[in-house]
Short mmCIF file of C-alpha atoms and ligand atoms in Angstrom, two decimals:
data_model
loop_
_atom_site.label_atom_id
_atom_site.label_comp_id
_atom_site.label_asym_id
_atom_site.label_seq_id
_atom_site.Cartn_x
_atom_site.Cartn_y
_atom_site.Cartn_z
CA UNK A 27 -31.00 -19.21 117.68
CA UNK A 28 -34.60 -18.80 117.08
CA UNK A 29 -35.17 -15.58 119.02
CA UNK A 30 -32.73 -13.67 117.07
CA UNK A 31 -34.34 -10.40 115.35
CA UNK A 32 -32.53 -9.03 111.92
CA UNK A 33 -30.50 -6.37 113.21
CA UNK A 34 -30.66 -3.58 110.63
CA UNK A 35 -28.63 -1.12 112.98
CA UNK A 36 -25.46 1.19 111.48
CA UNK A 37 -23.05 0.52 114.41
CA UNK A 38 -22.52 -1.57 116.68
CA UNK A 39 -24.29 -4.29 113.74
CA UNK A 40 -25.11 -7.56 113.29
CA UNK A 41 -22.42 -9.99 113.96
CA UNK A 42 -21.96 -13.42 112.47
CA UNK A 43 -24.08 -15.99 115.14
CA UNK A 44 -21.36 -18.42 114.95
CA UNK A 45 -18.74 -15.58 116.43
CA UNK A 46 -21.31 -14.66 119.12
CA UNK A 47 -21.22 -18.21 120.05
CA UNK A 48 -17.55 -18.65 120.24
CA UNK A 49 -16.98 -15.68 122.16
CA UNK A 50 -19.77 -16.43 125.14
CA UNK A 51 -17.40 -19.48 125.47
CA UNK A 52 -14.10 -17.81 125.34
CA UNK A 53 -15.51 -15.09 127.45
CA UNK A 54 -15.26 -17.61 130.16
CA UNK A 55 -12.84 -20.21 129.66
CA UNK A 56 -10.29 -19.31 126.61
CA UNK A 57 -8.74 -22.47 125.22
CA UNK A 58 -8.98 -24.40 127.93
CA UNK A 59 -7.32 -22.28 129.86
CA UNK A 60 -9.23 -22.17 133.09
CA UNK A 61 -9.24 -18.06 132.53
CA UNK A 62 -11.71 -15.73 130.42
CA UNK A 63 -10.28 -13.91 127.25
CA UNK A 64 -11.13 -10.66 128.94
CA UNK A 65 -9.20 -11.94 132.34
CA UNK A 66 -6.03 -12.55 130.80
CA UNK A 67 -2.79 -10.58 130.41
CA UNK A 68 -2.43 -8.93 127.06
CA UNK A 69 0.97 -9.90 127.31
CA UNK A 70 0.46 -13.49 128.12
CA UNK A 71 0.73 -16.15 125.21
CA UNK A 72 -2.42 -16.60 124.32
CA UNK A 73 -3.62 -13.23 123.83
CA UNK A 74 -0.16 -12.32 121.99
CA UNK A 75 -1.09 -14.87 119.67
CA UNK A 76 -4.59 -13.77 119.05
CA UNK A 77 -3.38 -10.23 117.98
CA UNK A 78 -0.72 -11.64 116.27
CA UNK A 79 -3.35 -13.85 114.27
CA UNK A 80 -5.89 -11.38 113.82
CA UNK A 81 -3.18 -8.77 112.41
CA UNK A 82 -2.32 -11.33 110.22
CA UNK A 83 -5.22 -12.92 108.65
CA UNK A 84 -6.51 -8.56 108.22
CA UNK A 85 -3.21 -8.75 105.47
CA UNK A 86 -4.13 -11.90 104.03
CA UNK A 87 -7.51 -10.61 103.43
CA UNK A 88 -6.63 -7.19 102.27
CA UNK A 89 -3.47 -8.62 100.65
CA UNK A 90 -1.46 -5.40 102.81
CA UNK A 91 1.93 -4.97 101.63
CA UNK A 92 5.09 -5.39 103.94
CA UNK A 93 5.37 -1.64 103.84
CA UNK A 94 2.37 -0.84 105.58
CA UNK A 95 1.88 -1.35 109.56
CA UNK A 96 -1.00 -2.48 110.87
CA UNK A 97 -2.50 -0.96 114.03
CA UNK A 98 -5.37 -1.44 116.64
CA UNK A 99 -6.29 1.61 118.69
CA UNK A 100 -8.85 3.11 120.85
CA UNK A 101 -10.60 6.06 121.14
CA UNK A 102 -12.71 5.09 118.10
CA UNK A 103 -12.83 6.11 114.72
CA UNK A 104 -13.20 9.69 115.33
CA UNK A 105 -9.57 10.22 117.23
CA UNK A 106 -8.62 9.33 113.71
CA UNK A 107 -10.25 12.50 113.24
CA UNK A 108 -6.81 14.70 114.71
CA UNK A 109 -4.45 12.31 115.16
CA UNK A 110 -4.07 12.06 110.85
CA UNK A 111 -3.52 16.07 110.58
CA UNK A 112 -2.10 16.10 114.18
CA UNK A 113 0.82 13.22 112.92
CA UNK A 114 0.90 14.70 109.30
CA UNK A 115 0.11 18.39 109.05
CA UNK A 116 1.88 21.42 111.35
CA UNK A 117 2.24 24.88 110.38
CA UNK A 118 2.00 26.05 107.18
CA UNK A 119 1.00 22.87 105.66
CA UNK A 120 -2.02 21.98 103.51
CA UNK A 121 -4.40 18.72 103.09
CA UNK A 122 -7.47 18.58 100.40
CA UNK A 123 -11.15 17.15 101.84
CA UNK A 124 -14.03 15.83 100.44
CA UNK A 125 -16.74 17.05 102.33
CA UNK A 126 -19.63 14.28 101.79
CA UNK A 127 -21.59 13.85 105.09
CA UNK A 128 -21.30 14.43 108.94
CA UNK A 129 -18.27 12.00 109.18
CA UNK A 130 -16.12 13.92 106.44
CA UNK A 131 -17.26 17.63 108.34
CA UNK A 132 -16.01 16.54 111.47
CA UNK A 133 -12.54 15.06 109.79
CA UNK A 134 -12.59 19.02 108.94
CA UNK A 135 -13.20 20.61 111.91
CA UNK A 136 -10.53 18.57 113.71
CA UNK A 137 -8.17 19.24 111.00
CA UNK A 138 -8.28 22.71 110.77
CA UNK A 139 -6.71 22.41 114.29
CA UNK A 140 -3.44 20.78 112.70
CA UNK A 141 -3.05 23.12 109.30
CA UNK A 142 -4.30 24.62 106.27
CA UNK A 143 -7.39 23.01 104.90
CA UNK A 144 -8.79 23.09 101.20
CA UNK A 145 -12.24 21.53 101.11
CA UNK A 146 -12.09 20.59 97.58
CA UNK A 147 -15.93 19.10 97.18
CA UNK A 148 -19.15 19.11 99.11
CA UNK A 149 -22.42 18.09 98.70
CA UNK A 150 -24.04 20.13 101.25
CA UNK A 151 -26.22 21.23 99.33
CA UNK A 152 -27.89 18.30 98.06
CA UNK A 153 -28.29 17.10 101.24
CA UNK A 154 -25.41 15.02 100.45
CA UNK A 155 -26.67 12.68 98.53
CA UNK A 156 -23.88 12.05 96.33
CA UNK A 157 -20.14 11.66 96.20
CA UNK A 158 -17.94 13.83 93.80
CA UNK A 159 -16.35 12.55 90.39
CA UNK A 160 -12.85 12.82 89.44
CA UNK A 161 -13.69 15.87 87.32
CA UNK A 162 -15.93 17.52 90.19
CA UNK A 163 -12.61 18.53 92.18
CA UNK A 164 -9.28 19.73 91.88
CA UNK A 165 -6.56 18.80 94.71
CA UNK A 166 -3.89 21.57 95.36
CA UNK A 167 -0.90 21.59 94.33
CA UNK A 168 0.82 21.99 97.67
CA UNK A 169 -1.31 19.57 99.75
CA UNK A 170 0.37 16.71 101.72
CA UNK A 171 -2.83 14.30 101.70
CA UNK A 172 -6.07 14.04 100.19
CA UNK A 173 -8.56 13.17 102.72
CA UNK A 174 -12.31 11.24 102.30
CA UNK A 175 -14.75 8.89 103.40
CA UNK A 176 -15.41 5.99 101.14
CA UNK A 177 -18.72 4.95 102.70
CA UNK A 178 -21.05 8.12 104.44
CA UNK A 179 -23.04 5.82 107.12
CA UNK A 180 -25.98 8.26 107.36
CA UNK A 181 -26.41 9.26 103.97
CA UNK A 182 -26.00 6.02 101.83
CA UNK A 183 -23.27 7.22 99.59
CA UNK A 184 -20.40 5.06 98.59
CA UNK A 185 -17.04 6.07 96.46
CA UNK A 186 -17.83 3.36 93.40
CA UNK A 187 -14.07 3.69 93.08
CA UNK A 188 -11.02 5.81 94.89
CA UNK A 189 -9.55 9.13 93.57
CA UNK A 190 -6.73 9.20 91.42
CA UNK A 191 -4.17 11.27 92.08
CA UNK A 192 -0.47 11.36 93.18
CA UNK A 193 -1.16 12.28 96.58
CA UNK A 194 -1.12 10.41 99.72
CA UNK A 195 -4.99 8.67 99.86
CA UNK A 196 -6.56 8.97 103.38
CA UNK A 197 -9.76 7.28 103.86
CA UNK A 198 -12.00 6.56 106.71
CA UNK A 199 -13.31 3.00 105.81
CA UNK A 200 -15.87 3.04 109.20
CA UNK A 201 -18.17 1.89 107.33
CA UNK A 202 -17.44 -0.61 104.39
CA UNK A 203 -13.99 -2.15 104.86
CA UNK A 204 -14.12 -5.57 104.06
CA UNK A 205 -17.23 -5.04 101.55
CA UNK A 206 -15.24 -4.88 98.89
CA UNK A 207 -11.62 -5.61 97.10
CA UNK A 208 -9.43 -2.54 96.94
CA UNK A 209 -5.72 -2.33 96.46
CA UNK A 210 -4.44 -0.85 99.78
CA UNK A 211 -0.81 0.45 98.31
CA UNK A 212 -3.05 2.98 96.50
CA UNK A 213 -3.27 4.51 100.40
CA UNK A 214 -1.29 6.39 102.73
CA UNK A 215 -3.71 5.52 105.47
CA UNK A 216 -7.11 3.79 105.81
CA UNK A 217 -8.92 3.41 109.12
CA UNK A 218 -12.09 1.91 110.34
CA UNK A 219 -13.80 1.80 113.70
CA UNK A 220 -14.70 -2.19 113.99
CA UNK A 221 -17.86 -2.10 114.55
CA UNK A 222 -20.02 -2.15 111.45
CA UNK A 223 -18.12 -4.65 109.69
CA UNK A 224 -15.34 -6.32 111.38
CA UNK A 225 -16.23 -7.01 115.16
CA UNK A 226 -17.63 -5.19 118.24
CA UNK A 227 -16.53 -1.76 119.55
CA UNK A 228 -13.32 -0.87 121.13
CA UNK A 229 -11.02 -0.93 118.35
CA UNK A 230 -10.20 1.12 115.52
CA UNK A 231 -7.89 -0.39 112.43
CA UNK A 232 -5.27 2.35 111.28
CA UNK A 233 -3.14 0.65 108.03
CA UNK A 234 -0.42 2.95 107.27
CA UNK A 235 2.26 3.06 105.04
CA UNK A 236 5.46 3.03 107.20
CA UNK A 237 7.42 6.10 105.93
CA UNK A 238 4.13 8.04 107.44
CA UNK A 239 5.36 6.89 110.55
CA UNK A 240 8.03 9.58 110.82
CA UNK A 241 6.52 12.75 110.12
CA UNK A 242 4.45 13.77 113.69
CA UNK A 243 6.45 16.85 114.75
CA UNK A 244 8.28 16.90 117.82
CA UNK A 245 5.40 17.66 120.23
CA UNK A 246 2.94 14.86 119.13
CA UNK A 247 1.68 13.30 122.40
CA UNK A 248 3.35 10.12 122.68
CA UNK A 249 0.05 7.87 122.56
CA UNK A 250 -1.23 10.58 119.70
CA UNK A 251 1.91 9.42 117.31
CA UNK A 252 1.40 6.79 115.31
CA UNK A 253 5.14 5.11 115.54
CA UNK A 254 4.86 4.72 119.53
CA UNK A 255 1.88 1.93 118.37
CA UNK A 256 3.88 0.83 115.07
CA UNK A 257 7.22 0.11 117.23
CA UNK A 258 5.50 -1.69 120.22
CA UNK A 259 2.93 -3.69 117.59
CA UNK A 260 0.10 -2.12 119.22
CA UNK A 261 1.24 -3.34 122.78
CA UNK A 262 2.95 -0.07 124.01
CA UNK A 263 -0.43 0.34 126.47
CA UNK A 264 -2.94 -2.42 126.99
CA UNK A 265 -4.94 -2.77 124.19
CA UNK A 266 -8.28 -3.33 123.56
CA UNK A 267 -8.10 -7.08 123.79
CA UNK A 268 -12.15 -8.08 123.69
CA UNK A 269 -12.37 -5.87 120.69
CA UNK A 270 -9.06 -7.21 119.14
CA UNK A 271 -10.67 -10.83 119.95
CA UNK A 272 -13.72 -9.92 118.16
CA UNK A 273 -12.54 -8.94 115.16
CA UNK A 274 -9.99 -11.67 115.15
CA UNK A 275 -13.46 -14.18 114.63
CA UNK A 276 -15.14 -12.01 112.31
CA UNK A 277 -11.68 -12.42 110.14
CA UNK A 278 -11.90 -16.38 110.56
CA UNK A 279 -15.84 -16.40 109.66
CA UNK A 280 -14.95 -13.90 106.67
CA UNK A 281 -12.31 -16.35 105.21
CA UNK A 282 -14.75 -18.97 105.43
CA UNK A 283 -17.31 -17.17 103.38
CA UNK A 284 -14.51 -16.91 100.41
CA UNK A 285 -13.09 -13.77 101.53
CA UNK A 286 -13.32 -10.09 100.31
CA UNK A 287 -14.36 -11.02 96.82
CA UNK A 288 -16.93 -13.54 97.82
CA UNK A 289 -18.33 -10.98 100.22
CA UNK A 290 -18.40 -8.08 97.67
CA UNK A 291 -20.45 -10.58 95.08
CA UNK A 292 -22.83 -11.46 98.09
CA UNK A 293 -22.94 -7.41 98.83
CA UNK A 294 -23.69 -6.78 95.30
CA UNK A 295 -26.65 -8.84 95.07
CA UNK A 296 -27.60 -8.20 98.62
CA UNK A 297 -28.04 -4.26 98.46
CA UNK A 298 -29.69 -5.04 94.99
CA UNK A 299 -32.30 -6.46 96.00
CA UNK A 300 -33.69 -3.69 98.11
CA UNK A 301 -32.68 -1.34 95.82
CA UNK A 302 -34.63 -2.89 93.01
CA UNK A 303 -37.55 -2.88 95.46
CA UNK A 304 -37.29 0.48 95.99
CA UNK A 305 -37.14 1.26 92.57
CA UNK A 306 -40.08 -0.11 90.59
CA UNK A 307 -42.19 1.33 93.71
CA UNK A 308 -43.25 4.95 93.72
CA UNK A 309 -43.88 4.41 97.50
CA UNK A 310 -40.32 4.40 98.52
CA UNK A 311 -37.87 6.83 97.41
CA UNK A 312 -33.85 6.26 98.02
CA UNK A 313 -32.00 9.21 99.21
CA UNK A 314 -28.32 8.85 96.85
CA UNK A 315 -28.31 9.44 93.58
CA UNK A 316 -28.16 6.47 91.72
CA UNK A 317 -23.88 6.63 90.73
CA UNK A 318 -23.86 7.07 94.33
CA UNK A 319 -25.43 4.68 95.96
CA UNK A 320 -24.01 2.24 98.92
CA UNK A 321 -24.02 -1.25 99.43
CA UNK A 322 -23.73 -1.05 103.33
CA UNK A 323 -26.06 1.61 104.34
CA UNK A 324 -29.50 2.30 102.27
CA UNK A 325 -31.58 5.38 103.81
CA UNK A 326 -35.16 5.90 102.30
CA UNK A 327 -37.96 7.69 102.25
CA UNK A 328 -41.91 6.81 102.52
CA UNK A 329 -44.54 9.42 101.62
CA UNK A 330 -44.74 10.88 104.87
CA UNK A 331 -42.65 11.54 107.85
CA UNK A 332 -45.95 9.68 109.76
CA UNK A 333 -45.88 6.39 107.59
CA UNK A 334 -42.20 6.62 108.34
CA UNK A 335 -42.91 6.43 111.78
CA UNK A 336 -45.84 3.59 111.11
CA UNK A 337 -43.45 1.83 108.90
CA UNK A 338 -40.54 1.77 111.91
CA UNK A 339 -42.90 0.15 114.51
CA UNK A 340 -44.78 -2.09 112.49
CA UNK A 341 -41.49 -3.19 110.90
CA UNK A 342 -39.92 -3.98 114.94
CA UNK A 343 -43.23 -5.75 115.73
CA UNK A 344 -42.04 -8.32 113.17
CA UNK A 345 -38.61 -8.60 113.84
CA UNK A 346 -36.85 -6.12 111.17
CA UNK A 347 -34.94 -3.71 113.98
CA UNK A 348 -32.89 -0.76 113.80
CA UNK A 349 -34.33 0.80 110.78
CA UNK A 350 -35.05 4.33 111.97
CA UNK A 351 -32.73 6.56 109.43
CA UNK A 352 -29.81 8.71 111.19
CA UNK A 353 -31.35 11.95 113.38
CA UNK A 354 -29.88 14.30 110.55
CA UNK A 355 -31.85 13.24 108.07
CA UNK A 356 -35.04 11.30 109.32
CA UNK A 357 -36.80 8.95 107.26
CA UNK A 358 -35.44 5.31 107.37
CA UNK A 359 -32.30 3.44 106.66
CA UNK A 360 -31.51 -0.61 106.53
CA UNK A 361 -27.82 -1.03 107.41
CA UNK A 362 -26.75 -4.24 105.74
CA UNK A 363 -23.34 -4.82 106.12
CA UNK A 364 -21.28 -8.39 105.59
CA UNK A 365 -22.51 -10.22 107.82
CA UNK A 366 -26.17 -9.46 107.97
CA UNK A 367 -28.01 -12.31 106.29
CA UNK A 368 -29.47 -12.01 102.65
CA UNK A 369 -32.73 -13.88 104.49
CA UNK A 370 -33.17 -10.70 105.95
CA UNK A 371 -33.03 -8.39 103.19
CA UNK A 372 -35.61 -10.55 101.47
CA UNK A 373 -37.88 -10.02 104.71
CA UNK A 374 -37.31 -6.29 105.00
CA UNK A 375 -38.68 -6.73 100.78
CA UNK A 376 -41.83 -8.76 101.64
CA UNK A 377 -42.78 -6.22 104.40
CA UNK A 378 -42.12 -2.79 102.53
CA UNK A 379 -44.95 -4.81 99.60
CA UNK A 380 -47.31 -5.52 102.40
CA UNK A 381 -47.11 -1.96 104.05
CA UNK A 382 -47.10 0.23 100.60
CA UNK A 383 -50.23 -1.76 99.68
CA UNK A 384 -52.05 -1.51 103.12
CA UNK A 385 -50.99 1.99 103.79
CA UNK A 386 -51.93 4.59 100.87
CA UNK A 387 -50.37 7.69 100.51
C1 PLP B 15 -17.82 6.64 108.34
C2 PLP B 15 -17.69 6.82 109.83
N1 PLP B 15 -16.59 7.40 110.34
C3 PLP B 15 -16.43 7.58 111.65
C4 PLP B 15 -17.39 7.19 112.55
C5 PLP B 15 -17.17 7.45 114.02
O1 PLP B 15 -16.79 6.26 114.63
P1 PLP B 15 -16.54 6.17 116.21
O2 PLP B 15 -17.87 6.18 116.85
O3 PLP B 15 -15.80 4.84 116.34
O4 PLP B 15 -15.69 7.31 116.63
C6 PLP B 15 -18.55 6.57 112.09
C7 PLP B 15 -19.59 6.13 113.05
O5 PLP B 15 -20.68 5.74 112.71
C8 PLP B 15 -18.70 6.39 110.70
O6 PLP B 15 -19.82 5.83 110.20
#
């Protein structure tokens, strides 16, 4: 595909070539079926089996214990937002947040709806460019959850690794599940809107430890509680079945890269690159603090908001897309998550030289 552009966009992102291919087939004719993947009954065969196989290569992948249900909803990422304190919380209860970027603040705001809320951390501040250590917080006493965002999209920060504590783990994974090998029992729930690293948008993956499933209070709308999705495997409604395709591929092309540990050595040396780049120059500046800093997302900084704006153009003219940074904080960012090509890092590399020496400060 020789008019393809590298896609440096935060969501919907770059998808593997070889699933775009397979889909504009199945799109029209699924397995030789004479009908289109997004024609078909969710409840024929065929479909049932690709949810079924999607669901399960996900646990093979994140090696999910057989406590934890896996679910794919809609409403994207952000319905996570209320439905966790909505299913969880009530009167009189109490959760602990994180507050590291715009994704964590609105987690807030929709949980303050639900119950009690302790923000334990935030870097407001400093613009949030950082994520908090163990020792930065304390988590009270009486809370049922504690609540973050292992990846901020916008501002480049990353968890390196997860809180420790007794409490029930709840993290929004939007933005780097897949990147990287984690041991899901440490969680009461993760979720992730599919689109950045696991497929197109449409469907959000909530992972959630079963004995969760029973704690929405009596007045949870029935779509809003979890167990209505965990009893009827995600079927109780139509689901999104394009989306549940989608990442169903991405899943296949992932275990043929080596899986999560193959693609967190390839992330690694990936995000390293351009963050060596951007350190031995005194052009560029990165936005997180070093401790801090993500492999998925990497937001920086030229002298100027105008070279910023030079830099974006001249950058599209060539094929590097996408690499305007988030509206909060300006500047630039390169999204780079699994399945954008190391080729295109390297690119991105050459051109930030050429530009820095062409266009003084
Ligand atoms: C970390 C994170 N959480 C949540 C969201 C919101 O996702 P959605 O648009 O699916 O609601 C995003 C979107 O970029 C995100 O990056």
């Amino acid at each position: 595909m020789a008019d393809r552009v590298y896609n440096f966009s935060a969501g919907p992102a770059t998808l593997p070539v070889d699933v775009l291919e397979q889909a504009s087939k199945d799109i029209v004719n699924f397995k030789e079926t004479g009908i289109g993947l997004i024609e078909m009954s969710h409840r024929s065969k065929e479909f049932m089996a690709v949810a079924a196989d999607t669901e399960s290569m996900l646990r093979e992948l994140m090696e999910i214990p057989d406590n934890y249900k896996v679910l794919f909803l809609q409403g994207g990422a952000s319905s996570q937002f209320f439905m966790i304190p909505m299913n969880l919380l009530g009167t009189g209860k109490k959760a602990t947040y994180l507050n590291t970027g715009t994704w964590a603040k609105k987690a807030i705001k929709e949980a303050k709806l639900f119950g009690d809320i302790d923000v334990a951390y935030s870097s407001e501040e400093q613009t949030f460019n950082r994520v908090p250590l163990k020792d930065d917080y304390t988590i009270d006493a009486d809370s049922e959850y504690l609540y973050f965002v292992s990846n901020n999209t916008i501002y480049g920060t990353q968890f390196p690794s997860f809180p420790e504590t007794e409490k029930d783990l709840i993290a929004d994974m939007s933005s780097d599940i897949l990147s990287r090998k984690i041991d899901v029992s440490k969680f009461g729930i993760i979720f992730a809107g599919a689109q950045k690293n696991m497929g197109p948008a449409g469907v959000t993956v909530v992972i959630i430890r079963d004995d969760l499933l029973d704690k929405a209070p009596a007045n949870t709308p029935t779509m809003l509680n979890y167990k209505t999705h965990a009893d009827k495997d995600s079927m109780f409604n139509t689901p999104p079945c394009f989306a549940i395709y989608g990442v169903g591929e991405v899943l296949k092309w992932l275990k043929q890269q080596g899986g999560v540990e193959a693609m967190e050595a390839r992330n690694i040396a990936k995000a390293g690159l351009l963050y060596d780049c951007i350190d031995s120059s005194d052009y560029y500046r990165g936005h997180a603090e070093v401790t801090s800093r993500s492999l998925m997302n990497i937001p920086f900084n030229l002298p100027s908001a105008d070279l910023e704006a030079k830099f974006i153009a001249e950058a599209a003219e060539v094929g590097l897309m996408g690499l305007k940074g988030h509206r909060s904080i300006g500047g630039c960012r390169a999204s780079i998550y699994n399945a954008f090509p190391t080729e295109g890092v390297e690119k991105l590399i050459a051109f930030m030289k050429e530009f820095a020496a062409a266009n003084k400060a």
